[in-house]
PDB file of N, CA and C in Angstrom:
ATOM      1  N   GLN D1028       2.761  -2.683 -71.237  1.00 80.00           N
ATOM      2  CA  GLN D1028       3.022  -1.593 -72.157  1.00 80.00           C
ATOM      3  C   GLN D1028       2.448  -0.288 -71.625  1.00 80.00           C
ATOM      4  N   GLN D1029       2.694  -0.056 -70.361  1.00 88.00           N
ATOM      5  CA  GLN D1029       2.200   1.148 -69.696  1.00 88.00           C
ATOM      6  C   GLN D1029       2.708   2.417 -70.385  1.00 88.00           C
ATOM      7  N   GLU D1030       3.959   2.404 -70.833  1.00 85.00           N
ATOM      8  CA  GLU D1030       4.526   3.592 -71.483  1.00 85.00           C
ATOM      9  C   GLU D1030       3.769   3.952 -72.754  1.00 85.00           C
ATOM     10  N   LYS D1031       3.386   2.952 -73.531  1.00 87.00           N
ATOM     11  CA  LYS D1031       2.637   3.225 -74.756  1.00 87.00           C
ATOM     12  C   LYS D1031       1.251   3.782 -74.435  1.00 87.00           C
ATOM     13  N   LEU D1032       0.602   3.226 -73.422  1.00 89.00           N
ATOM     14  CA  LEU D1032      -0.713   3.737 -73.024  1.00 89.00           C
ATOM     15  C   LEU D1032      -0.616   5.179 -72.538  1.00 89.00           C
ATOM     16  N   GLU D1033       0.434   5.474 -71.789  1.00 90.00           N
ATOM     17  CA  GLU D1033       0.641   6.840 -71.307  1.00 90.00           C
ATOM     18  C   GLU D1033       0.889   7.799 -72.476  1.00 90.00           C
ATOM     19  N   ALA D1034       1.687   7.374 -73.448  1.00 88.00           N
ATOM     20  CA  ALA D1034       1.954   8.216 -74.619  1.00 88.00           C
ATOM     21  C   ALA D1034       0.669   8.457 -75.410  1.00 88.00           C
ATOM     22  N   LEU D1035      -0.134   7.427 -75.574  1.00 87.00           N
ATOM     23  CA  LEU D1035      -1.401   7.566 -76.288  1.00 87.00           C
ATOM     24  C   LEU D1035      -2.348   8.492 -75.534  1.00 87.00           C
ATOM     25  N   ARG D1036      -2.419   8.325 -74.221  1.00 89.00           N
ATOM     26  CA  ARG D1036      -3.278   9.196 -73.405  1.00 89.00           C
ATOM     27  C   ARG D1036      -2.846  10.655 -73.547  1.00 89.00           C
ATOM     28  N   ASN D1037      -1.544  10.904 -73.488  1.00 86.00           N
ATOM     29  CA  ASN D1037      -1.042  12.273 -73.630  1.00 86.00           C
ATOM     30  C   ASN D1037      -1.355  12.846 -75.003  1.00 86.00           C
ATOM     31  N   ALA D1038      -1.229  12.033 -76.039  1.00 84.00           N
ATOM     32  CA  ALA D1038      -1.535  12.508 -77.392  1.00 84.00           C
ATOM     33  C   ALA D1038      -3.013  12.871 -77.512  1.00 84.00           C
ATOM     34  N   ILE D1039      -3.878  12.052 -76.939  1.00 83.00           N
ATOM     35  CA  ILE D1039      -5.318  12.327 -77.002  1.00 83.00           C
ATOM     36  C   ILE D1039      -5.663  13.573 -76.193  1.00 83.00           C
ATOM     37  N   LEU D1040      -5.103  13.691 -74.997  1.00 85.00           N
ATOM     38  CA  LEU D1040      -5.362  14.881 -74.177  1.00 85.00           C
ATOM     39  C   LEU D1040      -4.866  16.148 -74.876  1.00 85.00           C
ATOM     40  N   ASN D1041      -3.690  16.074 -75.477  1.00 79.00           N
ATOM     41  CA  ASN D1041      -3.144  17.244 -76.166  1.00 79.00           C
ATOM     42  C   ASN D1041      -3.952  17.613 -77.400  1.00 79.00           C
ATOM     43  N   SER D1042      -4.611  16.644 -78.022  1.00 79.00           N
ATOM     44  CA  SER D1042      -5.410  16.953 -79.208  1.00 79.00           C
ATOM     45  C   SER D1042      -6.664  17.743 -78.848  1.00 79.00           C
ATOM     46  N   ALA D1043      -7.078  17.688 -77.585  1.00 79.00           N
ATOM     47  CA  ALA D1043      -8.274  18.409 -77.145  1.00 79.00           C
ATOM     48  C   ALA D1043      -7.986  19.863 -76.784  1.00 79.00           C
ATOM     49  N   ILE D1044      -6.722  20.225 -76.722  1.00 80.00           N
ATOM     50  CA  ILE D1044      -6.345  21.598 -76.374  1.00 80.00           C
ATOM     51  C   ILE D1044      -6.664  22.512 -77.556  1.00 80.00           C
ATOM     52  N   PRO D1045      -7.336  23.639 -77.313  1.00 76.00           N
ATOM     53  CA  PRO D1045      -7.616  24.569 -78.407  1.00 76.00           C
ATOM     54  C   PRO D1045      -6.314  25.015 -79.075  1.00 76.00           C
ATOM     55  N   ASN D1046      -6.367  25.167 -80.374  1.00 74.00           N
ATOM     56  CA  ASN D1046      -5.212  25.580 -81.182  1.00 74.00           C
ATOM     57  C   ASN D1046      -4.051  24.601 -81.068  1.00 74.00           C
ATOM     58  N   SER D1047      -4.366  23.328 -80.868  1.00 69.00           N
ATOM     59  CA  SER D1047      -3.297  22.329 -80.797  1.00 69.00           C
ATOM     60  C   SER D1047      -2.819  22.014 -82.213  1.00 69.00           C
ATOM     61  N   LEU D1048      -2.017  20.999 -82.343  1.00 69.00           N
ATOM     62  CA  LEU D1048      -1.425  20.649 -83.628  1.00 69.00           C
ATOM     63  C   LEU D1048      -2.493  20.338 -84.667  1.00 69.00           C
ATOM     64  N   LYS D1049      -2.133  20.544 -85.907  1.00 80.00           N
ATOM     65  CA  LYS D1049      -3.059  20.238 -86.999  1.00 80.00           C
ATOM     66  C   LYS D1049      -3.340  18.736 -87.039  1.00 80.00           C
ATOM     67  N   ASP D1050      -4.459  18.379 -87.664  1.00 79.00           N
ATOM     68  CA  ASP D1050      -4.892  16.981 -87.712  1.00 79.00           C
ATOM     69  C   ASP D1050      -3.832  16.057 -88.295  1.00 79.00           C
ATOM     70  N   ASP D1051      -3.154  16.503 -89.363  1.00 81.00           N
ATOM     71  CA  ASP D1051      -2.135  15.653 -89.983  1.00 81.00           C
ATOM     72  C   ASP D1051      -0.992  15.361 -89.022  1.00 81.00           C
ATOM     73  N   ILE D1052      -0.569  16.367 -88.280  1.00 83.00           N
ATOM     74  CA  ILE D1052       0.537  16.182 -87.338  1.00 83.00           C
ATOM     75  C   ILE D1052       0.092  15.279 -86.192  1.00 83.00           C
ATOM     76  N   GLN D1053      -1.137  15.459 -85.724  1.00 82.00           N
ATOM     77  CA  GLN D1053      -1.659  14.575 -84.675  1.00 82.00           C
ATOM     78  C   GLN D1053      -1.697  13.133 -85.164  1.00 82.00           C
ATOM     79  N   ALA D1054      -2.106  12.942 -86.413  1.00 85.00           N
ATOM     80  CA  ALA D1054      -2.161  11.589 -86.977  1.00 85.00           C
ATOM     81  C   ALA D1054      -0.772  10.963 -87.042  1.00 85.00           C
ATOM     82  N   ILE D1055       0.230  11.772 -87.362  1.00 88.00           N
ATOM     83  CA  ILE D1055       1.610  11.272 -87.406  1.00 88.00           C
ATOM     84  C   ILE D1055       2.043  10.819 -86.019  1.00 88.00           C
ATOM     85  N   PHE D1056       1.765  11.631 -84.998  1.00 84.00           N
ATOM     86  CA  PHE D1056       2.136  11.250 -83.633  1.00 84.00           C
ATOM     87  C   PHE D1056       1.434   9.960 -83.211  1.00 84.00           C
ATOM     88  N   LEU D1057       0.164   9.824 -83.537  1.00 87.00           N
ATOM     89  CA  LEU D1057      -0.564   8.601 -83.187  1.00 87.00           C
ATOM     90  C   LEU D1057       0.020   7.385 -83.907  1.00 87.00           C
ATOM     91  N   LYS D1058       0.429   7.578 -85.155  1.00 91.00           N
ATOM     92  CA  LYS D1058       1.058   6.490 -85.910  1.00 91.00           C
ATOM     93  C   LYS D1058       2.373   6.081 -85.255  1.00 91.00           C
ATOM     94  N   TRP D1059       3.163   7.065 -84.839  1.00 89.00           N
ATOM     95  CA  TRP D1059       4.438   6.760 -84.172  1.00 89.00           C
ATOM     96  C   TRP D1059       4.202   5.982 -82.880  1.00 89.00           C
ATOM     97  N   ILE D1060       3.213   6.402 -82.105  1.00 89.00           N
ATOM     98  CA  ILE D1060       2.920   5.700 -80.851  1.00 89.00           C
ATOM     99  C   ILE D1060       2.565   4.248 -81.141  1.00 89.00           C
ATOM    100  N   ASP D1061       1.809   4.037 -82.206  1.00 90.00           N
ATOM    101  CA  ASP D1061       1.432   2.679 -82.584  1.00 90.00           C
ATOM    102  C   ASP D1061       2.653   1.864 -83.006  1.00 90.00           C
ATOM    103  N   GLU D1062       3.554   2.478 -83.775  1.00 90.00           N
ATOM    104  CA  GLU D1062       4.702   1.756 -84.330  1.00 90.00           C
ATOM    105  C   GLU D1062       5.854   1.588 -83.348  1.00 90.00           C
ATOM    106  N   PHE D1063       6.052   2.546 -82.471  1.00 89.00           N
ATOM    107  CA  PHE D1063       7.187   2.479 -81.549  1.00 89.00           C
ATOM    108  C   PHE D1063       6.978   1.376 -80.520  1.00 89.00           C
ATOM    109  N   THR D1064       8.081   0.785 -80.130  1.00 87.00           N
ATOM    110  CA  THR D1064       8.043  -0.183 -79.033  1.00 87.00           C
ATOM    111  C   THR D1064       8.179   0.577 -77.717  1.00 87.00           C
ATOM    112  N   VAL D1065       7.987  -0.131 -76.621  1.00 85.00           N
ATOM    113  CA  VAL D1065       8.188   0.473 -75.305  1.00 85.00           C
ATOM    114  C   VAL D1065       9.631   0.962 -75.182  1.00 85.00           C
ATOM    115  N   SER D1066      10.568   0.226 -75.747  1.00 82.00           N
ATOM    116  CA  SER D1066      11.978   0.633 -75.691  1.00 82.00           C
ATOM    117  C   SER D1066      12.212   1.952 -76.413  1.00 82.00           C
ATOM    118  N   HIS D1067      11.558   2.151 -77.555  1.00 84.00           N
ATOM    119  CA  HIS D1067      11.662   3.435 -78.255  1.00 84.00           C
ATOM    120  C   HIS D1067      11.180   4.568 -77.348  1.00 84.00           C
ATOM    121  N   ILE D1068      10.042   4.367 -76.731  1.00 85.00           N
ATOM    122  CA  ILE D1068       9.457   5.406 -75.880  1.00 85.00           C
ATOM    123  C   ILE D1068      10.347   5.680 -74.671  1.00 85.00           C
ATOM    124  N   ARG D1069      10.917   4.641 -74.096  1.00 81.00           N
ATOM    125  CA  ARG D1069      11.833   4.840 -72.966  1.00 81.00           C
ATOM    126  C   ARG D1069      13.047   5.665 -73.378  1.00 81.00           C
ATOM    127  N   LEU D1070      13.576   5.391 -74.561  1.00 80.00           N
ATOM    128  CA  LEU D1070      14.733   6.160 -75.025  1.00 80.00           C
ATOM    129  C   LEU D1070      14.362   7.615 -75.289  1.00 80.00           C
ATOM    130  N   LEU D1071      13.184   7.850 -75.826  1.00 81.00           N
ATOM    131  CA  LEU D1071      12.740   9.233 -76.026  1.00 81.00           C
ATOM    132  C   LEU D1071      12.621   9.953 -74.687  1.00 81.00           C
ATOM    133  N   LYS D1072      12.092   9.263 -73.682  1.00 79.00           N
ATOM    134  CA  LYS D1072      12.008   9.855 -72.340  1.00 79.00           C
ATOM    135  C   LYS D1072      13.397  10.144 -71.793  1.00 79.00           C
ATOM    136  N   MET D1073      14.341   9.230 -72.033  1.00 76.00           N
ATOM    137  CA  MET D1073      15.702   9.430 -71.555  1.00 76.00           C
ATOM    138  C   MET D1073      16.318  10.667 -72.200  1.00 76.00           C
ATOM    139  N   LEU D1074      16.155  10.805 -73.512  1.00 75.00           N
ATOM    140  CA  LEU D1074      16.718  11.966 -74.202  1.00 75.00           C
ATOM    141  C   LEU D1074      16.064  13.254 -73.722  1.00 75.00           C
ATOM    142  N   ASP D1075      14.760  13.216 -73.465  1.00 76.00           N
ATOM    143  CA  ASP D1075      14.066  14.383 -72.928  1.00 76.00           C
ATOM    144  C   ASP D1075      14.594  14.720 -71.539  1.00 76.00           C
ATOM    145  N   TYR D1076      14.796  13.713 -70.717  1.00 73.00           N
ATOM    146  CA  TYR D1076      15.327  13.898 -69.365  1.00 73.00           C
ATOM    147  C   TYR D1076      16.710  14.539 -69.426  1.00 73.00           C
ATOM    148  N   ILE D1077      17.562  14.005 -70.271  1.00 69.00           N
ATOM    149  CA  ILE D1077      18.923  14.543 -70.408  1.00 69.00           C
ATOM    150  C   ILE D1077      18.869  15.988 -70.864  1.00 69.00           C
ATOM    151  N   ASP D1078      18.007  16.264 -71.834  1.00 69.00           N
ATOM    152  CA  ASP D1078      17.899  17.621 -72.380  1.00 69.00           C
ATOM    153  C   ASP D1078      17.333  18.596 -71.354  1.00 69.00           C
ATOM    154  N   ASN D1079      16.277  18.211 -70.670  1.00 70.00           N
ATOM    155  CA  ASN D1079      15.617  19.116 -69.723  1.00 70.00           C
ATOM    156  C   ASN D1079      16.427  19.383 -68.470  1.00 70.00           C
ATOM    157  N   TYR D1080      17.159  18.390 -68.019  1.00 62.00           N
ATOM    158  CA  TYR D1080      17.879  18.539 -66.759  1.00 62.00           C
ATOM    159  C   TYR D1080      19.380  18.683 -66.950  1.00 62.00           C
ATOM    160  N   HIS D1081      19.815  18.775 -68.213  1.00 58.00           N
ATOM    161  CA  HIS D1081      21.247  18.904 -68.517  1.00 58.00           C
ATOM    162  C   HIS D1081      22.035  17.898 -67.690  1.00 58.00           C
ATOM    163  N   TYR D1082      21.496  16.697 -67.670  1.00 56.00           N
ATOM    164  CA  TYR D1082      22.020  15.659 -66.785  1.00 56.00           C
ATOM    165  C   TYR D1082      23.446  15.252 -67.143  1.00 56.00           C
ATOM    166  N   ILE D1083      23.719  15.169 -68.420  1.00 56.00           N
ATOM    167  CA  ILE D1083      25.042  14.751 -68.876  1.00 56.00           C
ATOM    168  C   ILE D1083      25.652  15.907 -69.641  1.00 56.00           C
ATOM    169  N   ASP D1084      26.932  16.059 -69.506  1.00 60.00           N
ATOM    170  CA  ASP D1084      27.617  17.155 -70.180  1.00 60.00           C
ATOM    171  C   ASP D1084      27.976  16.777 -71.612  1.00 60.00           C
ATOM    172  N   TYR D1085      27.025  16.229 -72.336  1.00 59.00           N
ATOM    173  CA  TYR D1085      27.181  15.875 -73.743  1.00 59.00           C
ATOM    174  C   TYR D1085      26.031  16.522 -74.485  1.00 59.00           C
ATOM    175  N   ASN D1086      26.220  16.701 -75.777  1.00 61.00           N
ATOM    176  CA  ASN D1086      25.051  17.086 -76.557  1.00 61.00           C
ATOM    177  C   ASN D1086      24.368  15.806 -77.039  1.00 61.00           C
ATOM    178  N   GLU D1087      23.175  15.944 -77.568  1.00 59.00           N
ATOM    179  CA  GLU D1087      22.370  14.776 -77.923  1.00 59.00           C
ATOM    180  C   GLU D1087      23.064  13.896 -78.963  1.00 59.00           C
ATOM    181  N   GLU D1088      23.743  14.509 -79.930  1.00 63.00           N
ATOM    182  CA  GLU D1088      24.444  13.735 -80.959  1.00 63.00           C
ATOM    183  C   GLU D1088      25.514  12.844 -80.348  1.00 63.00           C
ATOM    184  N   GLU D1089      26.255  13.382 -79.395  1.00 62.00           N
ATOM    185  CA  GLU D1089      27.301  12.593 -78.738  1.00 62.00           C
ATOM    186  C   GLU D1089      26.697  11.429 -77.969  1.00 62.00           C
ATOM    187  N   ILE D1090      25.558  11.665 -77.335  1.00 62.00           N
ATOM    188  CA  ILE D1090      24.902  10.594 -76.588  1.00 62.00           C
ATOM    189  C   ILE D1090      24.471   9.490 -77.542  1.00 62.00           C
ATOM    190  N   LEU D1091      23.854   9.873 -78.654  1.00 59.00           N
ATOM    191  CA  LEU D1091      23.396   8.871 -79.608  1.00 59.00           C
ATOM    192  C   LEU D1091      24.563   8.087 -80.192  1.00 59.00           C
ATOM    193  N   ALA D1092      25.671   8.769 -80.440  1.00 59.00           N
ATOM    194  CA  ALA D1092      26.830   8.107 -81.036  1.00 59.00           C
ATOM    195  C   ALA D1092      27.580   7.244 -80.034  1.00 59.00           C
ATOM    196  N   ASN D1093      27.499   7.586 -78.765  1.00 60.00           N
ATOM    197  CA  ASN D1093      28.347   6.947 -77.763  1.00 60.00           C
ATOM    198  C   ASN D1093      27.586   6.297 -76.619  1.00 60.00           C
ATOM    199  N   LEU D1094      26.367   5.899 -76.847  1.00 61.00           N
ATOM    200  CA  LEU D1094      25.576   5.298 -75.774  1.00 61.00           C
ATOM    201  C   LEU D1094      26.310   4.116 -75.141  1.00 61.00           C
ATOM    202  N   ALA D1095      26.990   3.349 -75.953  1.00 58.00           N
ATOM    203  CA  ALA D1095      27.697   2.177 -75.436  1.00 58.00           C
ATOM    204  C   ALA D1095      28.855   2.561 -74.532  1.00 58.00           C
ATOM    205  N   ASP D1096      29.330   3.793 -74.649  1.00 61.00           N
ATOM    206  CA  ASP D1096      30.498   4.215 -73.878  1.00 61.00           C
ATOM    207  C   ASP D1096      30.156   5.021 -72.624  1.00 61.00           C
ATOM    208  N   LEU D1097      28.879   5.253 -72.367  1.00 61.00           N
ATOM    209  CA  LEU D1097      28.529   6.025 -71.178  1.00 61.00           C
ATOM    210  C   LEU D1097      28.970   5.283 -69.921  1.00 61.00           C
ATOM    211  N   GLU D1098      29.384   6.025 -68.939  1.00 62.00           N
ATOM    212  CA  GLU D1098      29.874   5.427 -67.696  1.00 62.00           C
ATOM    213  C   GLU D1098      28.737   4.738 -66.941  1.00 62.00           C
ATOM    214  N   GLU D1099      29.098   3.708 -66.198  1.00 64.00           N
ATOM    215  CA  GLU D1099      28.108   2.941 -65.438  1.00 64.00           C
ATOM    216  C   GLU D1099      27.298   3.824 -64.488  1.00 64.00           C
ATOM    217  N   GLU D1100      27.958   4.740 -63.820  1.00 62.00           N
ATOM    218  CA  GLU D1100      27.263   5.615 -62.869  1.00 62.00           C
ATOM    219  C   GLU D1100      26.221   6.466 -63.581  1.00 62.00           C
ATOM    220  N   THR D1101      26.569   6.970 -64.751  1.00 64.00           N
ATOM    221  CA  THR D1101      25.632   7.769 -65.542  1.00 64.00           C
ATOM    222  C   THR D1101      24.446   6.917 -65.956  1.00 64.00           C
ATOM    223  N   LEU D1102      24.714   5.727 -66.456  1.00 63.00           N
ATOM    224  CA  LEU D1102      23.641   4.836 -66.898  1.00 63.00           C
ATOM    225  C   LEU D1102      22.698   4.468 -65.763  1.00 63.00           C
ATOM    226  N   ALA D1103      23.243   4.270 -64.587  1.00 63.00           N
ATOM    227  CA  ALA D1103      22.436   3.839 -63.447  1.00 63.00           C
ATOM    228  C   ALA D1103      21.395   4.875 -63.054  1.00 63.00           C
ATOM    229  N   ASN D1104      21.639   6.129 -63.360  1.00 64.00           N
ATOM    230  CA  ASN D1104      20.734   7.196 -62.937  1.00 64.00           C
ATOM    231  C   ASN D1104      19.794   7.679 -64.034  1.00 64.00           C
ATOM    232  N   LEU D1105      19.882   7.093 -65.214  1.00 66.00           N
ATOM    233  CA  LEU D1105      18.987   7.489 -66.296  1.00 66.00           C
ATOM    234  C   LEU D1105      17.669   6.729 -66.187  1.00 66.00           C
ATOM    235  N   PRO D1106      16.570   7.336 -66.668  1.00 63.00           N
ATOM    236  CA  PRO D1106      15.252   6.711 -66.515  1.00 63.00           C
ATOM    237  C   PRO D1106      14.965   5.605 -67.533  1.00 63.00           C
ATOM    238  N   VAL D1107      15.940   4.759 -67.800  1.00 69.00           N
ATOM    239  CA  VAL D1107      15.752   3.576 -68.641  1.00 69.00           C
ATOM    240  C   VAL D1107      16.345   2.414 -67.846  1.00 69.00           C
ATOM    241  N   PRO D1108      15.512   1.695 -67.101  1.00 65.00           N
ATOM    242  CA  PRO D1108      16.010   0.747 -66.110  1.00 65.00           C
ATOM    243  C   PRO D1108      16.943  -0.338 -66.644  1.00 65.00           C
ATOM    244  N   ASP D1109      16.714  -0.809 -67.849  1.00 70.00           N
ATOM    245  CA  ASP D1109      17.528  -1.922 -68.343  1.00 70.00           C
ATOM    246  C   ASP D1109      18.580  -1.489 -69.353  1.00 70.00           C
ATOM    247  N   LEU D1110      18.907  -0.207 -69.367  1.00 68.00           N
ATOM    248  CA  LEU D1110      19.858   0.311 -70.350  1.00 68.00           C
ATOM    249  C   LEU D1110      21.239  -0.310 -70.193  1.00 68.00           C
ATOM    250  N   ARG D1111      21.679  -0.465 -68.963  1.00 65.00           N
ATOM    251  CA  ARG D1111      23.030  -1.009 -68.735  1.00 65.00           C
ATOM    252  C   ARG D1111      23.190  -2.393 -69.349  1.00 65.00           C
ATOM    253  N   GLU D1112      22.186  -3.219 -69.181  1.00 71.00           N
ATOM    254  CA  GLU D1112      22.286  -4.601 -69.653  1.00 71.00           C
ATOM    255  C   GLU D1112      22.037  -4.736 -71.151  1.00 71.00           C
ATOM    256  N   ASN D1113      21.465  -3.719 -71.755  1.00 72.00           N
ATOM    257  CA  ASN D1113      21.043  -3.827 -73.160  1.00 72.00           C
ATOM    258  C   ASN D1113      21.551  -2.680 -74.027  1.00 72.00           C
ATOM    259  N   ARG D1114      22.753  -2.238 -73.799  1.00 69.00           N
ATOM    260  CA  ARG D1114      23.281  -1.091 -74.546  1.00 69.00           C
ATOM    261  C   ARG D1114      23.281  -1.316 -76.055  1.00 69.00           C
ATOM    262  N   ILE D1115      23.685  -2.493 -76.486  1.00 71.00           N
ATOM    263  CA  ILE D1115      23.762  -2.770 -77.926  1.00 71.00           C
ATOM    264  C   ILE D1115      22.372  -2.679 -78.542  1.00 71.00           C
ATOM    265  N   PHE D1116      21.388  -3.242 -77.867  1.00 75.00           N
ATOM    266  CA  PHE D1116      20.004  -3.187 -78.339  1.00 75.00           C
ATOM    267  C   PHE D1116      19.528  -1.743 -78.462  1.00 75.00           C
ATOM    268  N   TYR D1117      19.774  -0.929 -77.435  1.00 72.00           N
ATOM    269  CA  TYR D1117      19.331   0.461 -77.464  1.00 72.00           C
ATOM    270  C   TYR D1117      20.100   1.280 -78.497  1.00 72.00           C
ATOM    271  N   ASN D1118      21.374   0.976 -78.684  1.00 70.00           N
ATOM    272  CA  ASN D1118      22.129   1.653 -79.740  1.00 70.00           C
ATOM    273  C   ASN D1118      21.490   1.395 -81.098  1.00 70.00           C
ATOM    274  N   GLN D1119      21.037   0.164 -81.323  1.00 75.00           N
ATOM    275  CA  GLN D1119      20.408  -0.177 -82.597  1.00 75.00           C
ATOM    276  C   GLN D1119      19.107   0.605 -82.787  1.00 75.00           C
ATOM    277  N   ILE D1120      18.325   0.747 -81.743  1.00 73.00           N
ATOM    278  CA  ILE D1120      17.078   1.513 -81.836  1.00 73.00           C
ATOM    279  C   ILE D1120      17.364   2.962 -82.217  1.00 73.00           C
ATOM    280  N   LEU D1121      18.415   3.522 -81.656  1.00 68.00           N
ATOM    281  CA  LEU D1121      18.727   4.932 -81.894  1.00 68.00           C
ATOM    282  C   LEU D1121      19.248   5.211 -83.294  1.00 68.00           C
ATOM    283  N   ARG D1122      19.632   4.191 -84.004  1.00 68.00           N
ATOM    284  CA  ARG D1122      20.167   4.409 -85.358  1.00 68.00           C
ATOM    285  C   ARG D1122      19.101   4.565 -86.334  1.00 68.00           C
TER     286      ARG D1122
END
């Protein structure tokens, strides 16, 4: 569960930054890290990757609605290694 540990580490480091998020918001993020599975975190990273690098010519809503229909070549280059084999599972997480 390296992804969860990394997310927790980032949340703790960010909480030490002056003028960072309020305590309630930090608590919400920590709760999400606790509740999310590694698959949830991987999908969040994928959506961030797509958004930051404009990797796919879709908007986020289209990606969420059509994850099962993404082309194999597109899936192969996204930072979710087992996405191709588990599209139905990941679609369920995104709902």
